[in-house]
mmCIF file of C-alpha atoms in Angstrom:
data_model
loop_
_atom_site.group_PDB
_atom_site.id
_atom_site.type_symbol
_atom_site.label_atom_id
_atom_site.label_comp_id
_atom_site.label_asym_id
_atom_site.label_seq_id
_atom_site.Cartn_x
_atom_site.Cartn_y
_atom_site.Cartn_z
ATOM 1 C CA UNK A 13 147.887 124.593 14.058
ATOM 2 C CA UNK A 14 149.026 121.454 15.857
ATOM 3 C CA UNK A 15 151.528 122.004 18.637
ATOM 4 C CA UNK A 16 155.050 120.729 18.223
ATOM 5 C CA UNK A 17 156.021 119.850 21.792
ATOM 6 C CA UNK A 18 159.605 119.190 20.767
ATOM 7 C CA UNK A 19 159.845 122.637 19.238
ATOM 8 C CA UNK A 20 158.312 124.188 22.383
ATOM 9 C CA UNK A 21 161.121 122.731 24.481
ATOM 10 C CA UNK A 22 163.753 123.358 21.807
ATOM 11 C CA UNK A 23 164.740 119.689 21.342
ATOM 12 C CA UNK A 24 164.492 117.016 18.658
ATOM 13 C CA UNK A 25 162.595 113.714 18.591
ATOM 14 C CA UNK A 26 165.808 111.881 19.403
ATOM 15 C CA UNK A 27 166.026 113.655 22.773
ATOM 16 C CA UNK A 28 166.526 111.458 25.813
ATOM 17 C CA UNK A 29 164.584 111.669 29.064
ATOM 18 C CA UNK A 30 167.442 113.672 30.564
ATOM 19 C CA UNK A 31 167.378 116.017 27.565
ATOM 20 C CA UNK A 32 163.671 116.625 28.160
ATOM 21 C CA UNK A 33 164.337 117.523 31.800
ATOM 22 C CA UNK A 34 167.186 119.864 30.922
ATOM 23 C CA UNK A 35 165.115 121.547 28.223
ATOM 24 C CA UNK A 36 162.159 122.024 30.554
ATOM 25 C CA UNK A 37 164.422 123.459 33.222
ATOM 26 C CA UNK A 38 165.896 125.954 30.782
ATOM 27 C CA UNK A 39 162.613 127.062 29.228
ATOM 28 C CA UNK A 40 160.642 127.140 32.497
ATOM 29 C CA UNK A 41 163.260 129.314 34.187
ATOM 30 C CA UNK A 42 163.358 131.607 31.176
ATOM 31 C CA UNK A 43 159.593 132.132 30.861
ATOM 32 C CA UNK A 44 158.463 131.861 34.486
ATOM 33 C CA UNK A 45 156.000 134.794 34.885
ATOM 34 C CA UNK A 46 157.455 135.713 38.277
ATOM 35 C CA UNK A 47 160.678 136.651 36.512
ATOM 36 C CA UNK A 48 159.687 137.198 32.879
ATOM 37 C CA UNK A 49 157.263 140.117 32.621
ATOM 38 C CA UNK A 50 157.082 140.215 28.837
ATOM 39 C CA UNK A 51 153.655 139.817 27.142
ATOM 40 C CA UNK A 52 152.819 136.190 26.464
ATOM 41 C CA UNK A 53 155.233 134.785 29.054
ATOM 42 C CA UNK A 54 152.383 133.223 31.070
ATOM 43 C CA UNK A 55 150.963 131.445 27.977
ATOM 44 C CA UNK A 56 154.426 130.328 26.937
ATOM 45 C CA UNK A 57 155.072 129.034 30.463
ATOM 46 C CA UNK A 58 151.866 126.971 30.253
ATOM 47 C CA UNK A 59 152.833 125.541 26.856
ATOM 48 C CA UNK A 60 156.225 124.535 28.236
ATOM 49 C CA UNK A 61 154.535 122.734 31.152
ATOM 50 C CA UNK A 62 152.182 120.904 28.782
ATOM 51 C CA UNK A 63 155.046 119.865 26.522
ATOM 52 C CA UNK A 64 157.020 118.571 29.491
ATOM 53 C CA UNK A 65 154.019 116.679 30.859
ATOM 54 C CA UNK A 66 153.602 114.869 27.536
ATOM 55 C CA UNK A 67 157.238 114.204 26.648
ATOM 56 C CA UNK A 68 158.246 113.109 30.152
ATOM 57 C CA UNK A 69 155.479 110.470 30.234
ATOM 58 C CA UNK A 70 156.484 107.423 28.114
ATOM 59 C CA UNK A 71 152.873 106.490 27.277
ATOM 60 C CA UNK A 72 151.818 109.985 26.236
ATOM 61 C CA UNK A 73 155.067 110.476 24.335
ATOM 62 C CA UNK A 74 154.573 107.236 22.392
ATOM 63 C CA UNK A 75 151.042 108.237 21.331
ATOM 64 C CA UNK A 76 152.206 111.726 20.419
ATOM 65 C CA UNK A 77 155.160 110.441 18.373
ATOM 66 C CA UNK A 78 152.868 108.120 16.412
ATOM 67 C CA UNK A 79 149.687 110.191 16.072
ATOM 68 C CA UNK A 80 150.656 113.765 16.817
ATOM 69 C CA UNK A 81 148.729 116.210 19.001
ATOM 70 C CA UNK A 82 145.384 115.442 17.386
ATOM 71 C CA UNK A 83 145.765 111.731 17.995
ATOM 72 C CA UNK A 84 146.946 112.353 21.556
ATOM 73 C CA UNK A 85 143.804 114.346 22.274
ATOM 74 C CA UNK A 86 141.395 111.788 20.884
ATOM 75 C CA UNK A 87 141.154 112.807 17.213
ATOM 76 C CA UNK A 88 142.465 110.984 14.190
ATOM 77 C CA UNK A 89 146.153 110.716 13.452
ATOM 78 C CA UNK A 90 147.971 113.074 11.106
ATOM 79 C CA UNK A 91 147.099 110.881 8.120
ATOM 80 C CA UNK A 92 143.386 110.634 8.909
ATOM 81 C CA UNK A 93 141.491 107.544 10.097
ATOM 82 C CA UNK A 94 139.227 106.979 13.077
ATOM 83 C CA UNK A 95 139.590 108.683 16.443
ATOM 84 C CA UNK A 96 142.343 107.600 18.778
ATOM 85 C CA UNK A 97 141.481 105.619 21.896
ATOM 86 C CA UNK A 98 143.774 107.984 23.826
ATOM 87 C CA UNK A 99 142.173 111.211 25.061
ATOM 88 C CA UNK A 100 144.591 113.659 26.675
ATOM 89 C CA UNK A 101 143.773 117.177 27.853
ATOM 90 C CA UNK A 102 146.208 119.334 29.747
ATOM 91 C CA UNK A 103 144.469 120.241 32.988
ATOM 92 C CA UNK A 104 147.491 120.676 35.207
ATOM 93 C CA UNK A 105 148.705 123.791 36.953
ATOM 94 C CA UNK A 106 151.965 124.882 35.279
ATOM 95 C CA UNK A 107 153.097 126.424 38.552
ATOM 96 C CA UNK A 108 152.460 123.167 40.424
ATOM 97 C CA UNK A 109 154.465 121.271 37.798
ATOM 98 C CA UNK A 110 157.271 123.823 38.188
ATOM 99 C CA UNK A 111 157.221 123.518 41.981
ATOM 100 C CA UNK A 112 157.212 119.722 41.840
ATOM 101 C CA UNK A 113 160.097 119.720 39.371
ATOM 102 C CA UNK A 114 162.174 121.865 41.721
ATOM 103 C CA UNK A 115 161.450 119.775 44.802
ATOM 104 C CA UNK A 116 158.478 121.684 46.177
ATOM 105 C CA UNK A 117 159.957 125.184 46.378
ATOM 106 C CA UNK A 118 160.692 128.142 44.121
ATOM 107 C CA UNK A 119 164.367 128.151 43.058
ATOM 108 C CA UNK A 120 164.200 131.890 42.544
ATOM 109 C CA UNK A 121 163.529 132.353 46.267
ATOM 110 C CA UNK A 122 166.177 129.835 47.308
ATOM 111 C CA UNK A 123 169.008 130.974 45.067
ATOM 112 C CA UNK A 124 168.409 133.977 42.820
ATOM 113 C CA UNK A 125 166.396 136.003 45.306
ATOM 114 C CA UNK A 126 168.962 135.713 48.073
ATOM 115 C CA UNK A 127 171.856 136.563 45.767
ATOM 116 C CA UNK A 128 170.639 139.107 43.228
ATOM 117 C CA UNK A 129 166.980 139.753 44.003
ATOM 118 C CA UNK A 130 166.052 138.275 40.626
ATOM 119 C CA UNK A 131 167.199 136.377 37.574
ATOM 120 C CA UNK A 132 170.126 137.981 35.765
ATOM 121 C CA UNK A 133 169.191 139.188 32.313
ATOM 122 C CA UNK A 134 172.428 137.728 30.984
ATOM 123 C CA UNK A 135 172.257 134.516 33.020
ATOM 124 C CA UNK A 136 172.835 131.340 31.097
ATOM 125 C CA UNK A 137 169.634 129.376 31.749
ATOM 126 C CA UNK A 138 171.329 126.177 30.635
ATOM 127 C CA UNK A 139 173.313 126.550 33.861
ATOM 128 C CA UNK A 140 171.176 128.853 36.028
ATOM 129 C CA UNK A 141 173.311 128.231 39.116
ATOM 130 C CA UNK A 142 176.646 129.087 37.496
ATOM 131 C CA UNK A 143 176.789 132.338 39.513
ATOM 132 C CA UNK A 144 177.101 130.192 42.636
ATOM 133 C CA UNK A 145 180.085 128.183 41.459
ATOM 134 C CA UNK A 146 178.247 124.978 40.603
ATOM 135 C CA UNK A 147 180.173 124.408 37.389
ATOM 136 C CA UNK A 148 180.924 120.734 36.963
ATOM 137 C CA UNK A 149 181.388 119.965 40.630
ATOM 138 C CA UNK A 150 178.302 121.301 42.332
ATOM 139 C CA UNK A 151 176.824 124.157 44.322
ATOM 140 C CA UNK A 152 179.608 126.262 45.810
ATOM 141 C CA UNK A 153 182.159 123.546 45.002
ATOM 142 C CA UNK A 154 180.179 120.826 46.774
ATOM 143 C CA UNK A 155 180.067 117.398 45.134
ATOM 144 C CA UNK A 156 177.517 116.840 42.392
ATOM 145 C CA UNK A 157 175.941 114.151 44.570
ATOM 146 C CA UNK A 158 174.720 116.979 46.839
ATOM 147 C CA UNK A 159 173.762 119.668 44.364
ATOM 148 C CA UNK A 160 172.555 117.420 41.564
ATOM 149 C CA UNK A 161 169.399 116.528 43.422
ATOM 150 C CA UNK A 162 167.707 119.945 43.186
ATOM 151 C CA UNK A 163 164.249 118.826 42.155
ATOM 152 C CA UNK A 164 164.121 117.496 38.631
ATOM 153 C CA UNK A 165 167.750 118.316 37.920
ATOM 154 C CA UNK A 166 168.975 114.771 38.172
ATOM 155 C CA UNK A 167 170.529 112.939 41.071
ATOM 156 C CA UNK A 168 168.749 111.260 43.914
ATOM 157 C CA UNK A 169 168.625 113.972 46.591
ATOM 158 C CA UNK A 170 165.638 116.369 46.396
ATOM 159 C CA UNK A 171 165.755 119.934 47.661
ATOM 160 C CA UNK A 172 164.247 119.728 51.114
ATOM 161 C CA UNK A 173 162.201 122.451 52.729
ATOM 162 C CA UNK A 174 163.468 123.908 55.975
ATOM 163 C CA UNK A 175 161.312 124.526 58.987
ATOM 164 C CA UNK A 176 160.975 128.089 60.203
ATOM 165 C CA UNK A 177 162.249 128.901 63.728
ATOM 166 C CA UNK A 178 159.720 128.358 66.531
ATOM 167 C CA UNK A 179 157.182 131.083 67.248
ATOM 168 C CA UNK A 180 157.328 131.619 71.029
ATOM 169 C CA UNK A 181 154.591 133.147 73.179
ATOM 170 C CA UNK A 182 154.571 133.695 76.946
ATOM 171 C CA UNK A 183 151.558 132.183 78.695
ATOM 172 C CA UNK A 184 150.823 133.721 82.101
ATOM 173 C CA UNK A 185 149.165 131.538 84.731
ATOM 174 C CA UNK A 186 148.044 132.164 88.304
ATOM 175 C CA UNK A 187 149.184 130.094 91.276
ATOM 176 C CA UNK A 188 145.604 128.862 91.614
ATOM 177 C CA UNK A 189 145.718 127.547 88.022
ATOM 178 C CA UNK A 190 149.013 125.773 88.715
ATOM 179 C CA UNK A 191 147.559 124.399 91.973
ATOM 180 C CA UNK A 192 144.431 122.897 90.359
ATOM 181 C CA UNK A 193 145.500 122.466 86.723
ATOM 182 C CA UNK A 194 143.444 123.964 83.923
ATOM 183 C CA UNK A 195 142.964 124.250 80.162
ATOM 184 C CA UNK A 196 143.601 127.569 78.459
ATOM 185 C CA UNK A 197 142.231 128.274 74.989
ATOM 186 C CA UNK A 198 144.554 130.404 72.888
ATOM 187 C CA UNK A 199 143.421 131.889 69.579
ATOM 188 C CA UNK A 200 146.050 132.174 66.864
ATOM 189 C CA UNK A 201 145.969 133.338 63.249
ATOM 190 C CA UNK A 202 148.218 131.668 60.697
ATOM 191 C CA UNK A 203 148.660 131.442 56.931
ATOM 192 C CA UNK A 204 147.581 128.258 55.156
ATOM 193 C CA UNK A 205 148.156 127.370 51.492
ATOM 194 C CA UNK A 206 145.225 127.120 49.129
ATOM 195 C CA UNK A 207 144.724 124.090 46.907
ATOM 196 C CA UNK A 208 146.911 125.612 44.205
ATOM 197 C CA UNK A 209 149.837 125.448 46.710
ATOM 198 C CA UNK A 210 150.924 128.948 45.652
ATOM 199 C CA UNK A 211 148.477 131.382 47.240
ATOM 200 C CA UNK A 212 147.537 131.440 50.895
ATOM 201 C CA UNK A 213 144.718 132.447 53.200
ATOM 202 C CA UNK A 214 144.498 133.522 56.831
ATOM 203 C CA UNK A 215 142.951 131.020 59.202
ATOM 204 C CA UNK A 216 142.034 131.417 62.859
ATOM 205 C CA UNK A 217 142.507 128.439 65.145
ATOM 206 C CA UNK A 218 141.919 127.721 68.819
ATOM 207 C CA UNK A 219 144.752 125.861 70.535
ATOM 208 C CA UNK A 220 143.889 124.149 73.809
ATOM 209 C CA UNK A 221 146.817 124.346 76.216
ATOM 210 C CA UNK A 222 146.613 121.901 79.098
ATOM 211 C CA UNK A 223 148.266 123.282 82.218
ATOM 212 C CA UNK A 224 149.070 120.351 84.476
ATOM 213 C CA UNK A 225 149.243 120.573 88.262
ATOM 214 C CA UNK A 226 152.529 121.874 89.602
ATOM 215 C CA UNK A 227 154.073 122.893 86.305
ATOM 216 C CA UNK A 228 157.030 125.197 86.815
ATOM 217 C CA UNK A 229 157.652 128.573 85.269
ATOM 218 C CA UNK A 230 159.536 128.061 82.007
ATOM 219 C CA UNK A 231 157.710 124.857 81.063
ATOM 220 C CA UNK A 232 157.244 124.740 77.277
ATOM 221 C CA UNK A 233 154.158 123.445 75.453
ATOM 222 C CA UNK A 234 154.721 122.894 71.721
ATOM 223 C CA UNK A 235 152.148 122.733 68.928
ATOM 224 C CA UNK A 236 153.968 121.342 65.874
ATOM 225 C CA UNK A 237 153.750 123.164 62.529
ATOM 226 C CA UNK A 238 151.070 125.686 63.542
ATOM 227 C CA UNK A 239 153.026 128.646 62.150
ATOM 228 C CA UNK A 240 152.569 130.288 58.743
ATOM 229 C CA UNK A 241 152.655 127.973 55.719
ATOM 230 C CA UNK A 242 154.187 129.077 52.402
ATOM 231 C CA UNK A 243 155.134 127.189 49.231
ATOM 232 C CA UNK A 244 158.784 127.234 50.303
ATOM 233 C CA UNK A 245 158.784 126.345 53.988
ATOM 234 C CA UNK A 246 157.795 123.889 56.678
ATOM 235 C CA UNK A 247 155.563 125.783 59.118
ATOM 236 C CA UNK A 248 157.154 126.753 62.413
ATOM 237 C CA UNK A 249 156.177 125.158 65.697
ATOM 238 C CA UNK A 250 154.150 127.371 68.028
ATOM 239 C CA UNK A 251 155.581 127.237 71.555
ATOM 240 C CA UNK A 252 153.970 128.549 74.735
ATOM 241 C CA UNK A 253 156.263 129.234 77.703
ATOM 242 C CA UNK A 254 154.677 129.297 81.158
ATOM 243 C CA UNK A 255 155.147 132.453 83.207
ATOM 244 C CA UNK A 256 153.862 132.899 86.773
ATOM 245 C CA UNK A 257 151.569 135.872 87.279
ATOM 246 C CA UNK A 258 152.477 137.972 90.321
ATOM 247 C CA UNK A 259 150.192 136.938 93.196
ATOM 248 C CA UNK A 260 148.694 139.488 95.591
ATOM 249 C CA UNK A 261 149.369 137.297 98.648
ATOM 250 C CA UNK A 262 151.913 134.568 97.962
ATOM 251 C CA UNK A 263 155.305 134.200 96.369
ATOM 252 C CA UNK A 264 156.346 130.962 94.698
ATOM 253 C CA UNK A 265 159.571 129.094 95.416
ATOM 254 C CA UNK A 266 159.497 125.909 93.340
ATOM 255 C CA UNK A 267 156.712 123.776 94.827
ATOM 256 C CA UNK A 268 156.671 125.849 98.044
ATOM 257 C CA UNK A 269 154.552 128.957 98.486
ATOM 258 C CA UNK A 270 155.740 131.756 100.727
ATOM 259 C CA UNK A 271 153.302 133.758 102.829
ATOM 260 C CA UNK A 272 154.752 136.992 104.285
ATOM 261 C CA UNK A 273 153.240 137.475 107.763
ATOM 262 C CA UNK A 274 153.712 140.984 109.078
ATOM 263 C CA UNK A 275 153.873 141.297 112.876
ATOM 264 C CA UNK A 276 154.495 144.323 115.042
ATOM 265 C CA UNK A 277 157.583 144.725 117.142
ATOM 266 C CA UNK A 278 155.445 144.264 120.252
ATOM 267 C CA UNK A 279 154.020 140.946 118.965
ATOM 268 C CA UNK A 280 157.438 139.822 117.850
ATOM 269 C CA UNK A 281 158.741 140.319 121.374
ATOM 270 C CA UNK A 282 155.722 139.179 123.379
ATOM 271 C CA UNK A 283 154.360 136.363 121.207
ATOM 272 C CA UNK A 284 151.551 136.300 118.699
ATOM 273 C CA UNK A 285 149.105 134.261 116.639
ATOM 274 C CA UNK A 286 149.105 134.528 112.827
ATOM 275 C CA UNK A 287 146.444 133.257 110.425
ATOM 276 C CA UNK A 288 147.874 132.081 107.088
ATOM 277 C CA UNK A 289 145.579 131.521 104.075
ATOM 278 C CA UNK A 290 145.991 128.553 101.713
ATOM 279 C CA UNK A 291 145.554 128.345 97.945
ATOM 280 C CA UNK A 292 142.416 126.229 98.337
ATOM 281 C CA UNK A 293 140.680 128.758 100.578
ATOM 282 C CA UNK A 294 141.407 127.409 104.084
ATOM 283 C CA UNK A 295 143.151 129.176 106.935
ATOM 284 C CA UNK A 296 146.004 127.781 108.996
ATOM 285 C CA UNK A 297 146.961 129.180 112.391
ATOM 286 C CA UNK A 298 150.455 129.490 113.769
ATOM 287 C CA UNK A 299 151.034 130.601 117.386
ATOM 288 C CA UNK A 300 154.411 131.465 118.853
ATOM 289 C CA UNK A 301 155.449 132.474 122.349
ATOM 290 C CA UNK A 302 159.069 132.810 121.392
ATOM 291 C CA UNK A 303 160.697 136.003 120.257
ATOM 292 C CA UNK A 304 160.185 136.384 116.518
ATOM 293 C CA UNK A 305 163.321 137.610 114.807
ATOM 294 C CA UNK A 306 163.206 139.058 111.270
ATOM 295 C CA UNK A 307 163.355 136.151 108.837
ATOM 296 C CA UNK A 308 161.837 133.616 111.232
ATOM 297 C CA UNK A 309 159.921 130.916 109.333
ATOM 298 C CA UNK A 310 157.245 128.378 110.155
ATOM 299 C CA UNK A 311 156.562 125.591 107.700
ATOM 300 C CA UNK A 312 153.285 123.717 107.006
ATOM 301 C CA UNK A 313 154.272 120.502 105.282
ATOM 302 C CA UNK A 314 152.224 119.459 102.251
ATOM 303 C CA UNK A 315 150.271 122.721 101.956
ATOM 304 C CA UNK A 316 152.107 124.070 98.927
ATOM 305 C CA UNK A 317 151.842 123.341 95.180
ATOM 306 C CA UNK A 318 151.671 119.830 93.700
ATOM 307 C CA UNK A 319 154.967 118.406 92.521
ATOM 308 C CA UNK A 320 155.047 118.365 88.705
ATOM 309 C CA UNK A 321 156.448 114.843 88.508
ATOM 310 C CA UNK A 322 154.376 113.508 91.450
ATOM 311 C CA UNK A 323 151.087 115.461 91.544
ATOM 312 C CA UNK A 324 149.927 113.424 94.559
ATOM 313 C CA UNK A 325 152.638 115.058 96.656
ATOM 314 C CA UNK A 326 152.877 118.727 97.491
ATOM 315 C CA UNK A 327 155.402 121.275 98.602
ATOM 316 C CA UNK A 328 155.070 123.360 101.749
ATOM 317 C CA UNK A 329 153.404 126.565 102.838
ATOM 318 C CA UNK A 330 156.107 128.668 104.424
ATOM 319 C CA UNK A 331 155.084 131.485 106.781
ATOM 320 C CA UNK A 332 157.823 134.098 106.632
ATOM 321 C CA UNK A 333 157.617 136.541 109.541
ATOM 322 C CA UNK A 334 158.312 140.177 108.754
ATOM 323 C CA UNK A 335 158.702 142.428 111.777
ATOM 324 C CA UNK A 336 157.446 145.967 111.353
ATOM 325 C CA UNK A 337 159.101 148.614 113.497
ATOM 326 C CA UNK A 338 157.289 151.732 114.731
ATOM 327 C CA UNK A 339 158.135 154.953 112.930
ATOM 328 C CA UNK A 340 158.346 156.925 116.220
ATOM 329 C CA UNK A 341 158.164 156.397 119.986
ATOM 330 C CA UNK A 342 156.937 158.675 122.717
ATOM 331 C CA UNK A 343 159.305 159.715 125.497
ATOM 332 C CA UNK A 344 157.521 157.534 128.041
ATOM 333 C CA UNK A 345 157.668 154.532 125.703
ATOM 334 C CA UNK A 346 161.386 155.012 125.241
ATOM 335 C CA UNK A 347 161.898 155.175 128.986
ATOM 336 C CA UNK A 348 159.825 152.048 129.563
ATOM 337 C CA UNK A 349 161.676 150.094 126.898
ATOM 338 C CA UNK A 350 165.054 151.178 128.198
ATOM 339 C CA UNK A 351 164.072 149.975 131.661
ATOM 340 C CA UNK A 352 162.659 146.632 130.474
ATOM 341 C CA UNK A 353 165.103 145.573 127.784
ATOM 342 C CA UNK A 354 168.665 144.668 128.652
ATOM 343 C CA UNK A 355 171.324 147.016 127.296
ATOM 344 C CA UNK A 356 172.892 144.269 125.140
#
C-alpha cells in the first residue's frame, strides 16, 4: 500500500512548512526509540523521518502531491502512465535527521534527562518543554527569541553545543630537560564518533609536547578538542601542566639553580675549596679564605637555566654553603678550641 506521508505526520495537504516542522517534532519525540520502547517504534520513527524529508523539501513535495509515492520513487503516477523522471529513495539515517532538526544534540539529554530522567508518559508532545515554563514566552520565562531557536523549532538561534571542561594532566620534567628543551610523546585514549554520529569508538593518539628551554613550572600546553567526543558535546581541550621533578643535586629558583655545598666546621673557619657541578656536565670551582657562615652564597653568573622569554640568556648557579657541625668533640679538642677562639 502506498504511504500517505501526510497521514504519517498527522497533517493535511494544506499544511504549511511550519506545520510540517511542528508535526515532525511531535511525532519524532513521541516515537523516538530511546524513549518509546513499544514494538514497532523504530519502524514508525523511520517512517516519520522519511515523511518529513519529503514534505519539507519543496521539490519532493511537489512531485509527491502530483504523482504520489509511486511517482516520487520513479514509477507511474496514481492514474497510470509512463515512469516518472523523479527517482527518490529514502537512504537517510532517521537519527541523523532527528539530531540535525534539534541542532546537533539530543533534546532528551539536554532537557528531559536532566529534569525527569526521561519523557513523561503524560507529557504533551505538542509542547514538550511545557514542564520548563516555556509556555508562550520561552524556556523558563526567557523571550521566545532565545528559546525558539532550538533546532528545527523555528526562530533563528540554533541550540549550540557546549565544550566540556579541560582535561588536565601534570607533566613532570627534569631540570636537564628544561635546560636543553625536549619533545615528550604522550599517549592518550579518547572517544571519537563514528560516521553515524551516534555511536563512538576508542582511539589512541600520540600527542607531541614541545618543552621549550627555560619553561617554568606551571606552564600550560593545550591541545584543543582532544577530549572525548559525543553527539551532544564539543570535545574538551587536553591540557598538560609542567611540574619540576625533584633533582638529586640541585634545587630550582626561577631561572637560578641552587647547589647546596656542605662544608665542615673546620673548613668553614679555616677556608676551603668547593667543586660545584653544572647542568651541562662541567665543574666550577669556588675557593674561599674567609670564614663561611651558614647561608653564605657564591654566585656564578649565567650558569643557570635559560630564560623562558630570552633563551639566549641564562640565570645563575648559586652555591649555597651549608656548615655541618660535629656531633661530638673530645676533651682535648674542646680545650684547644676554647684556647684558640675568642669567648665572644
